[in-house]
Coordinates of N, CA, C and O and ligand atoms in Angstrom, one line a residue:
M1 N -14.6 0.0 -27.5 CA -13.4 -0.6 -26.8 C -13.2 0.0 -25.4 O -12.3 0.7 -25.1
S2 N -14.2 -0.3 -24.5 CA -14.0 0.2 -23.2 C -13.7 -0.8 -22.2 O -13.7 -0.6 -21.0
Q3 N -13.3 -2.0 -22.7 CA -12.9 -3.1 -21.7 C -11.5 -2.9 -21.4 O -10.6 -3.6 -21.9
S4 N -11.2 -2.1 -20.4 CA -9.8 -1.8 -20.1 C -9.5 -2.2 -18.6 O -9.0 -1.4 -17.9
F5 N -10.1 -3.3 -18.2 CA -9.9 -3.8 -16.8 C -8.4 -4.2 -16.5 O -8.0 -4.3 -15.4
K6 N -7.7 -4.5 -17.6 CA -6.3 -4.8 -17.5 C -5.5 -3.5 -17.6 O -5.5 -2.8 -18.6
R7 N -4.7 -3.2 -16.5 CA -4.0 -2.0 -16.6 C -3.0 -2.0 -17.7 O -2.3 -3.0 -17.9
P8 N -2.8 -0.9 -18.4 CA -1.8 -0.9 -19.5 C -0.4 -1.2 -19.1 O 0.4 -1.7 -19.9
D9 N -0.1 -0.8 -17.9 CA 1.3 -1.0 -17.5 C 1.6 -2.5 -17.0 O 2.8 -2.8 -16.9
S10 N 0.6 -3.3 -16.9 CA 0.8 -4.6 -16.4 C 1.5 -5.5 -17.5 O 2.4 -6.3 -17.1
Q11 N 1.1 -5.3 -18.7 CA 1.8 -6.1 -19.8 C 3.2 -5.6 -19.9 O 4.1 -6.4 -20.2
L12 N 3.4 -4.3 -19.8 CA 4.8 -3.8 -19.9 C 5.6 -4.4 -18.8 O 6.8 -4.8 -19.0
H13 N 5.0 -4.5 -17.6 CA 5.7 -5.1 -16.4 C 6.2 -6.5 -16.8 O 7.3 -6.9 -16.5
V14 N 5.3 -7.3 -17.4 CA 5.6 -8.6 -17.7 C 6.7 -8.7 -18.8 O 7.6 -9.5 -18.7
D15 N 6.6 -7.8 -19.8 CA 7.6 -7.8 -20.8 C 9.0 -7.5 -20.3 O 9.9 -8.2 -20.6
L16 N 9.0 -6.5 -19.4 CA 10.3 -6.1 -18.8 C 10.8 -7.3 -17.9 O 12.0 -7.6 -17.9
W17 N 9.9 -7.9 -17.2 CA 10.2 -9.0 -16.3 C 10.9 -10.1 -17.1 O 11.9 -10.6 -16.7
E18 N 10.3 -10.5 -18.3 CA 10.9 -11.5 -19.1 C 12.2 -11.1 -19.7 O 13.2 -11.8 -19.7
A19 N 12.2 -9.8 -20.2 CA 13.4 -9.3 -20.9 C 14.6 -9.3 -20.0 O 15.8 -9.5 -20.4
Q20 N 14.4 -9.0 -18.7 CA 15.5 -8.8 -17.8 C 15.8 -10.1 -17.0 O 16.7 -10.2 -16.1
N21 N 15.0 -11.2 -17.4 CA 15.2 -12.5 -16.8 C 15.1 -12.4 -15.2 O 15.9 -13.1 -14.5
H22 N 14.2 -11.6 -14.7 CA 13.9 -11.5 -13.3 C 15.0 -10.8 -12.5 O 15.0 -10.9 -11.3
L23 N 15.9 -10.2 -13.2 CA 17.1 -9.6 -12.5 C 17.0 -8.1 -12.4 O 16.6 -7.4 -13.3
C24 N 17.4 -7.6 -11.2 CA 17.3 -6.1 -11.0 C 18.3 -5.4 -11.9 O 19.5 -5.9 -12.0
A25 N 17.9 -4.3 -12.5 CA 18.8 -3.6 -13.4 C 19.9 -2.9 -12.7 O 20.9 -2.5 -13.3
F26 N 19.8 -2.7 -11.4 CA 20.8 -2.0 -10.6 C 21.8 -3.0 -10.0 O 23.0 -2.9 -10.2
C27 N 21.3 -3.9 -9.2 CA 22.2 -4.8 -8.5 C 22.4 -6.2 -9.1 O 23.3 -6.9 -8.7
G28 N 21.6 -6.5 -10.1 CA 21.7 -7.8 -10.8 C 21.2 -9.0 -10.1 O 21.4 -10.1 -10.5
K29 N 20.5 -8.8 -8.9 CA 20.0 -9.9 -8.2 C 18.5 -10.2 -8.5 O 17.8 -9.3 -9.0
T30 N 18.1 -11.4 -8.2 CA 16.7 -11.7 -8.5 C 15.7 -10.9 -7.8 O 15.9 -10.6 -6.6
M31 N 14.6 -10.5 -8.5 CA 13.5 -9.7 -7.9 C 12.3 -10.7 -7.6 O 12.3 -11.8 -8.1
L32 N 11.4 -10.2 -6.8 CA 10.2 -10.9 -6.6 C 9.0 -10.3 -7.4 O 8.9 -9.1 -7.5
S33 N 8.2 -11.2 -7.9 CA 7.1 -10.7 -8.7 C 5.8 -10.9 -8.0 O 4.8 -10.4 -8.3
N34 N 5.9 -11.7 -6.9 CA 4.6 -12.2 -6.3 C 4.8 -12.1 -4.8 O 5.8 -12.6 -4.2
R35 N 3.9 -11.5 -4.1 CA 3.9 -11.4 -2.7 C 4.1 -12.8 -2.0 O 4.8 -12.9 -1.0
F36 N 3.6 -13.8 -2.6 CA 3.6 -15.1 -2.0 C 5.0 -15.8 -2.1 O 5.2 -16.9 -1.5
E37 N 5.9 -15.2 -2.9 CA 7.3 -15.7 -3.0 C 8.1 -15.2 -1.8 O 9.2 -15.8 -1.6
A38 N 7.6 -14.2 -1.1 CA 8.3 -13.7 0.0 C 7.9 -14.3 1.3 O 6.7 -14.5 1.6
P39 N 8.9 -14.6 2.2 CA 8.6 -15.2 3.5 C 8.0 -14.2 4.4 O 7.4 -14.6 5.4
H40 N 8.2 -12.9 4.2 CA 7.7 -11.9 5.1 C 7.4 -10.6 4.3 O 8.0 -10.3 3.3
A41 N 6.4 -9.9 4.8 CA 5.9 -8.7 4.1 C 7.1 -7.7 3.9 O 7.1 -7.0 2.9
T42 N 8.0 -7.6 4.9 CA 9.1 -6.7 4.8 C 10.0 -7.1 3.6 O 10.5 -6.2 2.9
V43 N 10.3 -8.4 3.5 CA 11.1 -8.9 2.4 C 10.4 -8.5 1.0 O 11.1 -8.0 0.1
W44 N 9.1 -8.7 1.0 CA 8.4 -8.3 -0.2 C 8.5 -6.8 -0.5 O 8.8 -6.4 -1.6
A45 N 8.4 -6.0 0.5 CA 8.4 -4.6 0.3 C 9.7 -4.1 -0.2 O 9.8 -3.1 -1.0
R46 N 10.8 -4.8 0.2 CA 12.1 -4.3 -0.3 C 12.5 -4.9 -1.6 O 13.3 -4.3 -2.3
N47 N 12.1 -6.2 -1.9 CA 12.6 -6.9 -3.0 C 11.6 -7.0 -4.2 O 11.9 -7.7 -5.2
R48 N 10.4 -6.4 -4.1 CA 9.5 -6.5 -5.2 C 10.0 -5.7 -6.4 O 10.8 -4.7 -6.2
A49 N 9.6 -6.1 -7.6 CA 10.0 -5.4 -8.8 C 9.2 -4.1 -8.9 O 8.0 -4.1 -8.9
T50 N 9.9 -3.0 -9.2 CA 9.3 -1.7 -9.4 C 9.8 -1.2 -10.7 O 10.9 -1.4 -11.1
I51 N 9.0 -0.4 -11.4 CA 9.4 0.2 -12.7 C 10.2 1.5 -12.4 O 9.7 2.4 -11.7
D52 N 11.4 1.6 -13.1 CA 12.2 2.7 -12.9 C 12.4 3.4 -14.2 O 12.5 2.8 -15.3
H53 N 12.4 4.8 -14.2 CA 12.7 5.5 -15.4 C 14.2 5.7 -15.5 O 14.8 6.3 -14.6
I54 N 14.8 5.2 -16.6 CA 16.2 5.3 -16.8 C 16.6 6.8 -16.8 O 17.5 7.2 -16.1
Q55 N 15.9 7.5 -17.6 CA 16.1 9.0 -17.6 C 14.9 9.5 -16.9 O 13.7 9.3 -17.3
P56 N 15.1 10.2 -15.7 CA 13.9 10.6 -14.9 C 13.0 11.5 -15.7 O 13.4 12.3 -16.6
K57 N 11.7 11.4 -15.4 CA 10.7 12.2 -16.1 C 10.9 13.7 -15.9 O 10.7 14.5 -16.8
S58 N 11.5 14.0 -14.7 CA 11.8 15.4 -14.4 C 12.9 15.9 -15.4 O 13.1 17.1 -15.5
K59 N 13.7 15.0 -16.0 CA 14.7 15.4 -16.9 C 14.4 15.1 -18.3 O 15.2 15.0 -19.2
G60 N 13.1 15.0 -18.6 CA 12.6 14.8 -20.0 C 12.4 13.4 -20.4 O 12.2 13.1 -21.6
G61 N 12.6 12.4 -19.5 CA 12.4 11.0 -19.8 C 10.9 10.7 -20.1 O 10.0 11.4 -19.7
T62 N 10.7 9.6 -20.9 CA 9.4 9.3 -21.4 C 8.9 8.1 -20.6 O 9.6 7.4 -19.8
D63 N 7.6 7.7 -20.9 CA 7.1 6.5 -20.4 C 7.2 5.3 -21.4 O 6.6 4.3 -21.2
R64 N 8.0 5.5 -22.4 CA 8.2 4.4 -23.4 C 9.0 3.3 -22.8 O 9.9 3.6 -21.9
R65 N 8.9 2.2 -23.3 CA 9.5 1.0 -22.8 C 11.1 1.1 -22.8 O 11.7 0.6 -21.9
D66 N 11.6 1.8 -23.8 CA 13.1 1.9 -23.9 C 13.6 2.8 -22.9 O 14.9 3.0 -22.7
N67 N 12.8 3.5 -22.1 CA 13.3 4.3 -21.0 C 12.9 3.7 -19.7 O 13.1 4.3 -18.6
L68 N 12.4 2.5 -19.7 CA 12.0 1.9 -18.4 C 12.7 0.6 -18.1 O 13.2 -0.1 -19.1
Q69 N 12.9 0.3 -16.9 CA 13.5 -0.9 -16.5 C 13.0 -1.3 -15.1 O 12.4 -0.5 -14.4
L70 N 13.1 -2.6 -14.8 CA 12.6 -3.1 -13.5 C 13.8 -3.1 -12.5 O 14.9 -3.6 -12.8
V71 N 13.6 -2.6 -11.3 CA 14.6 -2.7 -10.2 C 13.9 -3.0 -8.9 O 12.7 -2.8 -8.8
H72 N 14.6 -3.5 -7.9 CA 14.1 -3.7 -6.6 C 13.5 -2.4 -6.0 O 14.0 -1.3 -6.3
A73 N 12.5 -2.5 -5.2 CA 12.0 -1.3 -4.6 C 13.1 -0.6 -3.8 O 13.2 0.6 -3.8
R74 N 13.9 -1.5 -3.1 CA 15.0 -0.9 -2.3 C 16.0 -0.2 -3.1 O 16.6 0.9 -2.7
C75 N 16.3 -0.7 -4.3 CA 17.3 -0.1 -5.2 C 16.7 1.2 -5.8 O 17.4 2.2 -6.0
N76 N 15.4 1.2 -6.1 CA 14.8 2.4 -6.6 C 14.9 3.5 -5.6 O 15.1 4.7 -5.9
K77 N 14.8 3.2 -4.3 CA 14.8 4.1 -3.3 C 16.2 4.7 -3.2 O 16.4 5.9 -3.0
I78 N 17.2 3.8 -3.3 CA 18.6 4.3 -3.2 C 18.9 5.3 -4.4 O 19.5 6.4 -4.1
K79 N 18.4 5.0 -5.6 CA 18.6 5.9 -6.7 C 17.9 7.2 -6.4 O 18.4 8.3 -6.7
G80 N 16.7 7.1 -5.9 CA 15.9 8.3 -5.6 C 16.6 9.2 -4.6 O 16.5 10.4 -4.8
N81 N 17.2 8.6 -3.7 CA 17.9 9.4 -2.7 C 19.1 10.1 -3.3 O 19.5 11.2 -2.8
R82 N 19.8 9.4 -4.2 CA 21.0 9.9 -4.8 C 20.8 11.1 -5.7 O 21.6 12.0 -5.8
F83 N 19.7 11.1 -6.4 CA 19.4 12.2 -7.3 C 18.6 13.3 -6.8 O 17.6 13.1 -6.1
Ligands
ZN1 ZN1 18.3 -4.4 -6.9

């Protein structure tokens, strides 16, 4: 079983994407999943979906799905600055 060209986190990303109905866990607004949905690279960079650890790994959080959520890249950055 060495056919692992599909990254393990990509299915997780899709699962979270569906479970959250495309909405950011922080601000509740729609996220972008595809570069081509964005009119500009800057819009994509700020609004793309990124995986966030609800409990930070530095505080003992895991990589399990129940500790993960999707948030905007910009929202992830805000959280990162706050903690
Ligand atoms: Zn957001």
